[in-house]
mmCIF file of C-alpha atoms and ligand atoms in Angstrom:
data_model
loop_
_atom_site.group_PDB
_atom_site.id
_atom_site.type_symbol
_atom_site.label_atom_id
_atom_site.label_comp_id
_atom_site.label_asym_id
_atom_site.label_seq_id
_atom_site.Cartn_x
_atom_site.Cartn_y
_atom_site.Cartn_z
ATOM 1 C CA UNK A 1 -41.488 -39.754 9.376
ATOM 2 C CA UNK A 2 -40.349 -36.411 7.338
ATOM 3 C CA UNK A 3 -40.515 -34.539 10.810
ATOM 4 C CA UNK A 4 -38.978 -36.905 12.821
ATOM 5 C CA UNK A 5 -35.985 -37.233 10.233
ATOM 6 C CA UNK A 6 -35.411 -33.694 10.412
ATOM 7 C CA UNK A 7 -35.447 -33.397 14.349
ATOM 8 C CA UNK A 8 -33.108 -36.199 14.513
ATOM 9 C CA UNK A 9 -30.694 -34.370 12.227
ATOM 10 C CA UNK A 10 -31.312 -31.212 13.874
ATOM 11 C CA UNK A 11 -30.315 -32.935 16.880
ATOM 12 C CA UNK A 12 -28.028 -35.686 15.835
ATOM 13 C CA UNK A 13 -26.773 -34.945 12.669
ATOM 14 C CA UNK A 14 -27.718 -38.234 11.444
ATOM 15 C CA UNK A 15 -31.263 -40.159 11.484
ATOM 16 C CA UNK A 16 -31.379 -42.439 13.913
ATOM 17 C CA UNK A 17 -34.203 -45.436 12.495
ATOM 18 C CA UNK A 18 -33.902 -48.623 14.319
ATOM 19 C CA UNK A 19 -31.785 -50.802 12.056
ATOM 20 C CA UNK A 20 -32.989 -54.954 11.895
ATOM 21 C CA UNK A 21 -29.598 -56.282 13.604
ATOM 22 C CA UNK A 22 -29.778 -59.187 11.189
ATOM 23 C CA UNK A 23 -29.473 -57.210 8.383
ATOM 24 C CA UNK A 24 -26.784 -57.803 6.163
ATOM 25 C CA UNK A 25 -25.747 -53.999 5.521
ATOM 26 C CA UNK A 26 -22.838 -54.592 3.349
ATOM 27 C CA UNK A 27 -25.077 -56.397 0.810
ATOM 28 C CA UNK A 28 -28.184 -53.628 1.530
ATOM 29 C CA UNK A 29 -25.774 -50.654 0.388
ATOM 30 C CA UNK A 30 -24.885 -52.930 -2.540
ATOM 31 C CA UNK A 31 -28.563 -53.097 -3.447
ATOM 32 C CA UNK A 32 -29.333 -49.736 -2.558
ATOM 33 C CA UNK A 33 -26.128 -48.554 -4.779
ATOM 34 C CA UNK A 34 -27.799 -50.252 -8.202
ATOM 35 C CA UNK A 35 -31.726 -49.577 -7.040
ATOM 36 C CA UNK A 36 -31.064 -45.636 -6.980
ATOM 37 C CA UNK A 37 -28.216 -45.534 -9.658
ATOM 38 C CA UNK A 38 -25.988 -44.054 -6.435
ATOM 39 C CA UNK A 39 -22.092 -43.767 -6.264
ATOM 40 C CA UNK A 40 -20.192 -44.136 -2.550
ATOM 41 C CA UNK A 41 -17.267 -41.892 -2.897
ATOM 42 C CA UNK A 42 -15.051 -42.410 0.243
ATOM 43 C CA UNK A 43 -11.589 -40.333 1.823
ATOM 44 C CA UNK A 44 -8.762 -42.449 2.878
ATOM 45 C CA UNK A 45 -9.721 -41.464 6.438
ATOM 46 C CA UNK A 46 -12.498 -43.371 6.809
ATOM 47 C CA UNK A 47 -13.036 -46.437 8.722
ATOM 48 C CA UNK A 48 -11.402 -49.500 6.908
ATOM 49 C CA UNK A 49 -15.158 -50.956 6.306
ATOM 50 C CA UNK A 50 -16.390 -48.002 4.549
ATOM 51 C CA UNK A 51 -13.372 -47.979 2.353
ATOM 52 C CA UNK A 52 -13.784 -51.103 1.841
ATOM 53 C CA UNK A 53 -17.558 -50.906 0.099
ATOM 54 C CA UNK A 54 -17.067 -47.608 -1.814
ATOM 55 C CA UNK A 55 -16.526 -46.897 -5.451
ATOM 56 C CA UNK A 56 -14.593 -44.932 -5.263
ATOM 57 C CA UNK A 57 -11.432 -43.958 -2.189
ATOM 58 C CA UNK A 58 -9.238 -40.650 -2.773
ATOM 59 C CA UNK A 59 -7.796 -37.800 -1.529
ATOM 60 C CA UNK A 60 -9.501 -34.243 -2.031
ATOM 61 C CA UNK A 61 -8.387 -33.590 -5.684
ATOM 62 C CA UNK A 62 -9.576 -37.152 -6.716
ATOM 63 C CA UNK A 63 -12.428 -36.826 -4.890
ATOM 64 C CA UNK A 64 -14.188 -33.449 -6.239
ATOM 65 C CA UNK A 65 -12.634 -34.924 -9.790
ATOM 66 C CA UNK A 66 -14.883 -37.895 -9.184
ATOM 67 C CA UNK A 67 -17.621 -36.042 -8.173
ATOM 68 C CA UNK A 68 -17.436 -34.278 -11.483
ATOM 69 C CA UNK A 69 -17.232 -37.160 -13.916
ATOM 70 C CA UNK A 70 -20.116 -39.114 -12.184
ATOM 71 C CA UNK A 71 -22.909 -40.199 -14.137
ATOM 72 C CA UNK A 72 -24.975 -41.516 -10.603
ATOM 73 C CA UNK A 73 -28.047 -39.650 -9.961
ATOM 74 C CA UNK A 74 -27.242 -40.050 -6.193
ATOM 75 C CA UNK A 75 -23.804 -38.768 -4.528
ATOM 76 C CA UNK A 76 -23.157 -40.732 -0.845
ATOM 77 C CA UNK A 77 -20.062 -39.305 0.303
ATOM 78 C CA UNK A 78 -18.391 -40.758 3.457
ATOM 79 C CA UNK A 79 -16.665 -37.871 4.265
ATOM 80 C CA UNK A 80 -16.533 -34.381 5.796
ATOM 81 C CA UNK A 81 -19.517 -31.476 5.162
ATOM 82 C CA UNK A 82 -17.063 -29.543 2.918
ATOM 83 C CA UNK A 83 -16.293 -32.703 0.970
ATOM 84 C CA UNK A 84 -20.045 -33.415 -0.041
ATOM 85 C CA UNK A 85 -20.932 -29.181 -0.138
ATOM 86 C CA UNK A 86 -17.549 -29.927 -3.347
ATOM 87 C CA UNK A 87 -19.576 -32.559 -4.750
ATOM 88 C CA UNK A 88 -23.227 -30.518 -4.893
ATOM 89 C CA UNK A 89 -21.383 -27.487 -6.144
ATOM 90 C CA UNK A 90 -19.875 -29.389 -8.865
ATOM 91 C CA UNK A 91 -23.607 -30.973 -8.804
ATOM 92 C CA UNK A 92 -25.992 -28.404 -8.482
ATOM 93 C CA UNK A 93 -29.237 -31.113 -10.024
ATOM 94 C CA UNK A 94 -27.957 -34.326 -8.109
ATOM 95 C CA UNK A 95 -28.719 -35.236 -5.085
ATOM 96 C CA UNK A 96 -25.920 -35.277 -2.714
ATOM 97 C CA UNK A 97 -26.054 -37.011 0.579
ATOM 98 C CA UNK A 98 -23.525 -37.113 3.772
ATOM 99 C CA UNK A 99 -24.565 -39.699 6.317
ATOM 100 C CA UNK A 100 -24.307 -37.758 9.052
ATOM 101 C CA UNK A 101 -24.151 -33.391 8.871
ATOM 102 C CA UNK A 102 -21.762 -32.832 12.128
ATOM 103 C CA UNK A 103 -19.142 -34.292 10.262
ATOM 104 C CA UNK A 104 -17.254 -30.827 10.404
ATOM 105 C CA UNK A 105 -13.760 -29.875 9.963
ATOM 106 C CA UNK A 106 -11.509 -27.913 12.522
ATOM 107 C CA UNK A 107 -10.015 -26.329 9.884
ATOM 108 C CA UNK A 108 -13.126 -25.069 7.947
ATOM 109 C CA UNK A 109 -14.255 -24.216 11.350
ATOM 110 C CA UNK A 110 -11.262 -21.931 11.988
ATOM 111 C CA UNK A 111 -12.220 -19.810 9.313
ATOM 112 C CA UNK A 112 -15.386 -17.696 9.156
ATOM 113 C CA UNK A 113 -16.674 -16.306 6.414
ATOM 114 C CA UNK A 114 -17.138 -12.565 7.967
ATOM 115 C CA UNK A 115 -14.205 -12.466 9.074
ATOM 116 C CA UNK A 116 -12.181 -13.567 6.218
ATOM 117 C CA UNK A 117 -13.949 -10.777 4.571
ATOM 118 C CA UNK A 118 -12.808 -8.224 6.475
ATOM 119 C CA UNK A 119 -9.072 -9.785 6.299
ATOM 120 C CA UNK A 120 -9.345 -9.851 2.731
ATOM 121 C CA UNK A 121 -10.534 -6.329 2.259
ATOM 122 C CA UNK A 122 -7.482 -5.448 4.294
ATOM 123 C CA UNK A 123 -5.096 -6.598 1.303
ATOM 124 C CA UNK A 124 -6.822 -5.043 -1.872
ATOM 125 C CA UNK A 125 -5.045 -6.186 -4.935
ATOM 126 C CA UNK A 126 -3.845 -10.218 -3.631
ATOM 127 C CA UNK A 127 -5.761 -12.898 -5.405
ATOM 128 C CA UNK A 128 -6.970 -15.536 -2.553
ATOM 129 C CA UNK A 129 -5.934 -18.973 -2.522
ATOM 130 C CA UNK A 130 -8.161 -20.917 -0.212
ATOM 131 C CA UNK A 131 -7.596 -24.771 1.003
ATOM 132 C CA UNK A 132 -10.729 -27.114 -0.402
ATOM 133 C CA UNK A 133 -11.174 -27.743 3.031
ATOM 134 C CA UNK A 134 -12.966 -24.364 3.705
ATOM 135 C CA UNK A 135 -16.700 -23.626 3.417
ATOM 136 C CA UNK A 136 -18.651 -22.455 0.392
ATOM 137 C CA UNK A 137 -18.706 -19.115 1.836
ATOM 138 C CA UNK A 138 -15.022 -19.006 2.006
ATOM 139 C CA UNK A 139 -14.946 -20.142 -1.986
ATOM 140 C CA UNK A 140 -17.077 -17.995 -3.104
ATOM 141 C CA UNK A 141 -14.404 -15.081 -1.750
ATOM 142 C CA UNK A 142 -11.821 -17.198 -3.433
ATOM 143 C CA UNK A 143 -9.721 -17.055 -6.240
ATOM 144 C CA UNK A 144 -8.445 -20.747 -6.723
ATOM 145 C CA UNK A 145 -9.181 -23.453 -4.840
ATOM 146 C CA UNK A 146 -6.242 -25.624 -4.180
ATOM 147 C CA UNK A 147 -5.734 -29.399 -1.886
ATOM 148 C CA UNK A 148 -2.459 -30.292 -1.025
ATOM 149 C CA UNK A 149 -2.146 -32.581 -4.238
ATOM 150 C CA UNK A 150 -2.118 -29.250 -6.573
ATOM 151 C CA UNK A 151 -1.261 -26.226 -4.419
ATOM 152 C CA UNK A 152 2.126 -26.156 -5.625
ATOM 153 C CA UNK A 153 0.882 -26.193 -9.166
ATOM 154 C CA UNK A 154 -1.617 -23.593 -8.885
ATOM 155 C CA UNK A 155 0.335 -21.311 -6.542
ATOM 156 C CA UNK A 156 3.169 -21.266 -9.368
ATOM 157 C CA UNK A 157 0.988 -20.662 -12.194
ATOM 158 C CA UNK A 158 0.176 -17.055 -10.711
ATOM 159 C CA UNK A 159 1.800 -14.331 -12.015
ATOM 160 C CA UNK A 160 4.764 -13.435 -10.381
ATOM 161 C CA UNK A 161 3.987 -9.442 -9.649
ATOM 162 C CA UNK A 162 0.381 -10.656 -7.965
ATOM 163 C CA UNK A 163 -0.028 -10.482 -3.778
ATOM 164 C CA UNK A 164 -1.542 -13.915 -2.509
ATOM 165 C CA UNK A 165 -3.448 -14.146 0.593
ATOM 166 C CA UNK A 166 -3.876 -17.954 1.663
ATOM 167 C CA UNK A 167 -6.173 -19.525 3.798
ATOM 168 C CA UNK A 168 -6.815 -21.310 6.172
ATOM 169 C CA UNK A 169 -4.413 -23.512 6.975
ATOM 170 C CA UNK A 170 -1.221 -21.725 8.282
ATOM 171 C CA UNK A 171 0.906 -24.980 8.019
ATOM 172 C CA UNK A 172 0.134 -26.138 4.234
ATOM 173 C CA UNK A 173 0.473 -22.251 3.353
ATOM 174 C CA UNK A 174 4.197 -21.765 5.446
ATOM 175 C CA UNK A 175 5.186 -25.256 3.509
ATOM 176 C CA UNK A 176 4.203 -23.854 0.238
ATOM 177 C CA UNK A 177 5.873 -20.333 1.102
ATOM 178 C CA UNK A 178 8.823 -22.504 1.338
ATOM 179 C CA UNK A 179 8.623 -24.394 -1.932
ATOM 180 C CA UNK A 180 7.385 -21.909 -4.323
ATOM 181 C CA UNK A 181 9.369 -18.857 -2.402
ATOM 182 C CA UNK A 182 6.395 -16.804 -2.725
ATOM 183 C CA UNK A 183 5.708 -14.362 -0.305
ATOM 184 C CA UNK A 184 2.020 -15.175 0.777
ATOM 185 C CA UNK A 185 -0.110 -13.572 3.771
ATOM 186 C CA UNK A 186 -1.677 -16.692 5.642
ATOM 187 C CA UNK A 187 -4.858 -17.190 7.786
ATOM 188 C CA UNK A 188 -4.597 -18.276 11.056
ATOM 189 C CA UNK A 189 -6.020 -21.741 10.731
ATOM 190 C CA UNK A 190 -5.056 -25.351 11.506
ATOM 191 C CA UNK A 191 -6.118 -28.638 11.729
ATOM 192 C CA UNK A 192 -6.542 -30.327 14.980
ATOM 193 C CA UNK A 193 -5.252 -33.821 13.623
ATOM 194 C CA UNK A 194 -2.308 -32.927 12.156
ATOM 195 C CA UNK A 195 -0.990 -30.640 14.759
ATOM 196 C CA UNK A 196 -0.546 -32.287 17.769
ATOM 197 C CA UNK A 197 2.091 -34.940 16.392
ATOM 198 C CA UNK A 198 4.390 -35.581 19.269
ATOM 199 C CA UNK A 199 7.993 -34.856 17.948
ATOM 200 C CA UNK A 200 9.964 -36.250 20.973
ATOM 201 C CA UNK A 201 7.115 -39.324 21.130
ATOM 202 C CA UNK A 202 8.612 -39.654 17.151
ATOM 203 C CA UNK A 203 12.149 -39.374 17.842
ATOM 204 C CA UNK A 204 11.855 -42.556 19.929
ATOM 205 C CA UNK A 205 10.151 -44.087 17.747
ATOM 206 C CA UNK A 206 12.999 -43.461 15.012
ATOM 207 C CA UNK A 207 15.490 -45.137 17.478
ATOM 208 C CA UNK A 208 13.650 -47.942 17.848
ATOM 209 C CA UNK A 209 13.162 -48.556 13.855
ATOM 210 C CA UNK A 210 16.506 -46.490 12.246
ATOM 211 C CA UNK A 211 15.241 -47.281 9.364
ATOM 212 C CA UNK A 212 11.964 -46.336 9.010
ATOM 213 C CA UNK A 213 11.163 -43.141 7.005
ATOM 214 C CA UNK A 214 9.188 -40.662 8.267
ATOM 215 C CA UNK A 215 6.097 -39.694 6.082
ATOM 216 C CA UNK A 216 3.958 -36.519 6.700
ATOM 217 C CA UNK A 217 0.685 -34.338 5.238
ATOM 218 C CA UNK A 218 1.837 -31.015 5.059
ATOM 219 C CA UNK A 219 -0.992 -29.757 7.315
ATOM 220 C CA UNK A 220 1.215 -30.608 10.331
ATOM 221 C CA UNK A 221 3.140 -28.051 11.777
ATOM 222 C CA UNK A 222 7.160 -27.023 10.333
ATOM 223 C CA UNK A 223 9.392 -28.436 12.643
ATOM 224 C CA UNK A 224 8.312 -32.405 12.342
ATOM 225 C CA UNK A 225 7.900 -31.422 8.258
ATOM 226 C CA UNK A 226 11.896 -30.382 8.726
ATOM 227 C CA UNK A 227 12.632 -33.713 10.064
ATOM 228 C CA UNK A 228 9.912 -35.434 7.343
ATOM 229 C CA UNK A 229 11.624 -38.102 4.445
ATOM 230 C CA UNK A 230 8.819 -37.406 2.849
ATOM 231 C CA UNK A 231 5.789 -35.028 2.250
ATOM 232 C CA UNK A 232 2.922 -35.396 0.716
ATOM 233 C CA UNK A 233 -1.033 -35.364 -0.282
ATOM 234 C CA UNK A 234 -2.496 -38.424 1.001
ATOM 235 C CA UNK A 235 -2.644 -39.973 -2.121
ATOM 236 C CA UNK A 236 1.152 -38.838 -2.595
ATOM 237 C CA UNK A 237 1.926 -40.318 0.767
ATOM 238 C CA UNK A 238 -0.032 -43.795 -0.607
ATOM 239 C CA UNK A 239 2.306 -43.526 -3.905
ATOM 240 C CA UNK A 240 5.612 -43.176 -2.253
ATOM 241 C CA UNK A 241 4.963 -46.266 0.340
ATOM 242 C CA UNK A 242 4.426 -48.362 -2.967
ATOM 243 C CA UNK A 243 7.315 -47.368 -4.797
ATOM 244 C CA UNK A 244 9.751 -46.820 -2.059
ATOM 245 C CA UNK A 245 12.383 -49.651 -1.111
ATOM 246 C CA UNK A 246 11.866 -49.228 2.365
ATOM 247 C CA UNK A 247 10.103 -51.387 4.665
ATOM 248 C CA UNK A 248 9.398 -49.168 7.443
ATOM 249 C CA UNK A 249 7.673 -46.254 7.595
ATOM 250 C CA UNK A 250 6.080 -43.799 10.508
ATOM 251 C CA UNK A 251 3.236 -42.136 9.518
ATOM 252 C CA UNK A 252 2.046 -38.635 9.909
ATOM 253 C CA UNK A 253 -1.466 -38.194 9.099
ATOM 254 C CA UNK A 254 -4.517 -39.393 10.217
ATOM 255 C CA UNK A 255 -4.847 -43.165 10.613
ATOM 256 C CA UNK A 256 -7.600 -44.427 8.121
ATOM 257 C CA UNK A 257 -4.923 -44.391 5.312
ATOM 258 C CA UNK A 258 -2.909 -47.157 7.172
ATOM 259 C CA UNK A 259 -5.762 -49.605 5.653
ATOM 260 C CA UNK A 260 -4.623 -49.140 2.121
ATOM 261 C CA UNK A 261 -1.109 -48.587 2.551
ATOM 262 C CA UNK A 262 -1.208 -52.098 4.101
ATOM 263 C CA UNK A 263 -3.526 -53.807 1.978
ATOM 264 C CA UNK A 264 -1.275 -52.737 -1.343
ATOM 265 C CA UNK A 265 1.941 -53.370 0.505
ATOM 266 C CA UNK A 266 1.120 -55.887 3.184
ATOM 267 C CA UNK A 267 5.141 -56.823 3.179
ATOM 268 C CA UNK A 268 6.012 -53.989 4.593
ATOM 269 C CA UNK A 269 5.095 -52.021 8.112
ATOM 270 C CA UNK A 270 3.631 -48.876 9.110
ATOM 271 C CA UNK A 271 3.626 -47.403 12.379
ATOM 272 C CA UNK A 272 0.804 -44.406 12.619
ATOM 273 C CA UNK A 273 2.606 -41.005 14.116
ATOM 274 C CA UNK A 274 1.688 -40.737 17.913
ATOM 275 C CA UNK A 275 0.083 -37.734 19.006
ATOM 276 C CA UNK A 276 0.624 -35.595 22.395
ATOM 277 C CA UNK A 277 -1.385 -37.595 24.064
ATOM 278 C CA UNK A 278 -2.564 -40.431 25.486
ATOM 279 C CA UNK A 279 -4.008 -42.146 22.273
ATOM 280 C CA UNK A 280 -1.055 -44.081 20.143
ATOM 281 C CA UNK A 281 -2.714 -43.147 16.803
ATOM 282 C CA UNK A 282 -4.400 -39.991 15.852
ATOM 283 C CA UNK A 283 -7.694 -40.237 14.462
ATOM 284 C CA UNK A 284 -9.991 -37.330 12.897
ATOM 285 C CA UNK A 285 -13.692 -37.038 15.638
ATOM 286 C CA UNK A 286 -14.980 -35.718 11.799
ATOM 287 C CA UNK A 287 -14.318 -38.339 9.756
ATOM 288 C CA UNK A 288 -14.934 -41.092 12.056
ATOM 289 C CA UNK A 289 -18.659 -39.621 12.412
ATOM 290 C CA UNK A 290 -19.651 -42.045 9.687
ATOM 291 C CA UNK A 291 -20.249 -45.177 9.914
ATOM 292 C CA UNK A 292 -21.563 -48.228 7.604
ATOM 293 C CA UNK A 293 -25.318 -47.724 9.507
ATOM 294 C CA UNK A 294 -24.915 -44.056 8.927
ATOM 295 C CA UNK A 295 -24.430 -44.613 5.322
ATOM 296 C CA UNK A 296 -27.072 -47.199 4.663
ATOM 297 C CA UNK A 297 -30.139 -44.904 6.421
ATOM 298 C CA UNK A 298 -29.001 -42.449 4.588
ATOM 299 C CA UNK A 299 -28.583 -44.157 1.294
ATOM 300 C CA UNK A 300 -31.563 -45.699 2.190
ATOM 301 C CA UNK A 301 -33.978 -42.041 2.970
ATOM 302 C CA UNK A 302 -31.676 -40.087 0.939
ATOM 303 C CA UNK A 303 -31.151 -38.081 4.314
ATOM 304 C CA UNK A 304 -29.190 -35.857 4.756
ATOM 305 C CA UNK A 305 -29.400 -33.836 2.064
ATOM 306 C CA UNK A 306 -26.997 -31.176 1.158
ATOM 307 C CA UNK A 307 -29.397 -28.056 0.032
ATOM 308 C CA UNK A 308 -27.438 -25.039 -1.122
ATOM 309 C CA UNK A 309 -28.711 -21.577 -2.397
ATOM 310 C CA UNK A 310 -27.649 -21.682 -6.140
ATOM 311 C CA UNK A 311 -25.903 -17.930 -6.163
ATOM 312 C CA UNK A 312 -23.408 -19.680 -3.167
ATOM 313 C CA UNK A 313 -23.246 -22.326 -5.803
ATOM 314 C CA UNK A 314 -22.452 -20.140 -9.130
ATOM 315 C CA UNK A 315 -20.006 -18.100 -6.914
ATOM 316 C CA UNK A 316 -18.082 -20.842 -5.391
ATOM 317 C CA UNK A 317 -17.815 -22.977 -7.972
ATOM 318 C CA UNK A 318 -15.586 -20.579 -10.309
ATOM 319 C CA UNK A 319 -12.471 -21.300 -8.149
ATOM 320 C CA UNK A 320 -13.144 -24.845 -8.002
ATOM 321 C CA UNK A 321 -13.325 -25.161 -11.508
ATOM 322 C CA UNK A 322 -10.106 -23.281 -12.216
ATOM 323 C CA UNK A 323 -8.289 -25.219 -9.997
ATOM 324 C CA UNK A 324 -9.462 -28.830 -11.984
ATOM 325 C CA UNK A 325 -8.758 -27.021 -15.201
ATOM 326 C CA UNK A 326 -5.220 -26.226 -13.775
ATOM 327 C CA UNK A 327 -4.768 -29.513 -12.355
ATOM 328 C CA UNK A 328 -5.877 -31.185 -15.449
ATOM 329 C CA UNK A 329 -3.187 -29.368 -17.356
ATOM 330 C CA UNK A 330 -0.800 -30.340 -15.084
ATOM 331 C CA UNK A 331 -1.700 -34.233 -15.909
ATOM 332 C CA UNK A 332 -3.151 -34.061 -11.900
HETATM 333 P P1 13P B 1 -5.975 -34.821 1.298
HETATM 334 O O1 13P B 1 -6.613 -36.173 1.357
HETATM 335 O O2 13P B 1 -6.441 -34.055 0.113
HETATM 336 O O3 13P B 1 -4.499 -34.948 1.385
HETATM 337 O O4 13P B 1 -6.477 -33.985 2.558
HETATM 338 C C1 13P B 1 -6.277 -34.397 3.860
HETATM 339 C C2 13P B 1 -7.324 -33.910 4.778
HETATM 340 O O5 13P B 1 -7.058 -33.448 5.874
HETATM 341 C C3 13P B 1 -8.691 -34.030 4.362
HETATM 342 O O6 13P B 1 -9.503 -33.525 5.355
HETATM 343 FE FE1 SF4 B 2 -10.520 -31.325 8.853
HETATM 344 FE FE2 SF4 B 2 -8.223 -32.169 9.835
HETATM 345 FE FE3 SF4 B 2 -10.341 -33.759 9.966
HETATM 346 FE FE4 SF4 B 2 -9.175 -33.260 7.589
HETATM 347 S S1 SF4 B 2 -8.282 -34.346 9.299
HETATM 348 S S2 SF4 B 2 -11.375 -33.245 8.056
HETATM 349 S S3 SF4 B 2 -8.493 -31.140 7.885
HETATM 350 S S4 SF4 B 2 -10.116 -31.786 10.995
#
């Protein structure tokens, strides 16, 4: 059994075990979350049914915050690789479980550790500010860690006189050049999801509802941020839906956070962002890896596991820390 689960998530990424199809998984997961004394800590992208059963649902920031208040001997996290290598960092004796390990990121992907090195070691004297959504490698050369909930924050509480490098996501680091108006030197990295919004497949969109308002993460690229009502986190994006008047709004980030927009304002409409493409909503291959069978094997054989080497952990968890003490200044 051991070798076969670790062949299948050689291969996989996942274990693949036969599941009974009568089982009711909803109520296993349930079992399996009070049996083990586990917590399911979910991102807004995932799949409406996974939201649906966690403890927990949040954007980066609330998510690693979560992670570090837990008292749960077992960590599920539906979510991306970086997500769940957060929580073990933050959790270096739990165990900490991702249901399946090729859920990857594009932008964590876009920047390698070796090369960041040498890129960093070409700016002596700038303190790096590095995305959450970057490996532990990429931490552990970090400064701060920042999501788009607190990067304003953080990047403002840095001395004025200091150089900052930022990485990797050119788009979130050219928006925050713009609001703080400090000069920063940014990696060349993006996220697939958020950059292939269509802006002339938007602009008919806005003709055909005038008034909705256009909502957007600030990973996608400058010019549809320009044109953007509003800009924001995904939980910031969540808040302004329920406090805004409006009824309408178009929505520029990836899909899964249409389920609770519309379950805490079901009077009102939202209309995911089309991409340029032929899909009419723009979903992240990543996130949608998981899936409620995913989560029960693995909640199930605690597989797979998320094993670091402790001096990754010690070195990449100074930044992270920094950047909850900031943010819990801040009232984040
Ligand atoms: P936030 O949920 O922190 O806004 O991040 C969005 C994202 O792309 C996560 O992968
Ligand atoms: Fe990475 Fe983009 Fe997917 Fe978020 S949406 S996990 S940044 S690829």
């Amino acid at each position: 059994m051991i070798n076969q689960a670790k062949q299948d998530i050689d291969k996989n990424g996942y274990l693949s075990i036969d599941i009974d199809p009568t089982l009711d998984i909803f109520a296993e997961i349930q079992r399996l979350k009070k049996e083990k004394n586990a917590i399911l800590l979910a991102h807004y992208y995932q799949d409406a049914d996974i939201q649906d059963i966690a403890d927990y649902i949040g954007d980066s920031l609330g998510l690693a915050q979560q992670a570090e208040k837990t008292t749960a001997d077992l960590i599920v996290f539906a979510g991306v690789h970086f997500m769940a290598e957060t929580a073990k960092i933050l959790n270096p004796h739990k165990k900490v479980v991702l249901p399946d390990m090729k859920a990857g990121c594009s932008l964590a992907d876009s920047c390698p550790a070796e090369e960041f090195s040498a890129f960093k070691a070409q700016h002596p004297n700038h303190v790096v500010v590095s995305y959450i959504n970057c490996t532990a490698d990429i931490k552990a050369l970090s400064d701060y860690i920042v999501t788009s909930s607190n990067a304003e924050v953080i990047v403002n509480s840095i001395p004025k006189e200091k150089g900052i490098i930022f990485a990797p996501d050119k788009n979130l680091g050219a928006y925050l050049v713009k609001k703080t108006g400090r000069d920063m030197i940014l990696w060349d990295g993006a996220c697939m999801v958020h950059e292939i919004f269509s802006l002339e497949k938007i602009a008919k969109l806005k003709l055909k509802h005038p008034e909705a308002l256009l909502i957007s993460h600030p990973e996608c690229e400058a010019p549809l941020l320009e044109i953007s009502d509003f800009i924001g986190s995904t939980t910031a994006l969540l808040k302004f839906t329920q406090q805004s008047t409006a009824k309408e709004f178009i929505v520029a980030t990836e899909t899964g956070i249409l389920h609770k927009m519309q379950l805490s304002s079901p009077e009102k409409t939202f209309i995911p962002a089309p991409p340029d493409n032929s899909c009419a909503c723009n979903d992240c291959p990543h996130m949608k890896r998981n899936t409620l069978e995913k989560i029960y094997l693995c909640m199930q054989y605690e597989q797979p596991e998320i094993l670091m080497d402790p001096l990754l952990i010690e070195k990449s968890r100074l930044p992270i820390d920094r950047m909850l003490e900031i943010s819990a200044k801040a009232g984040l």
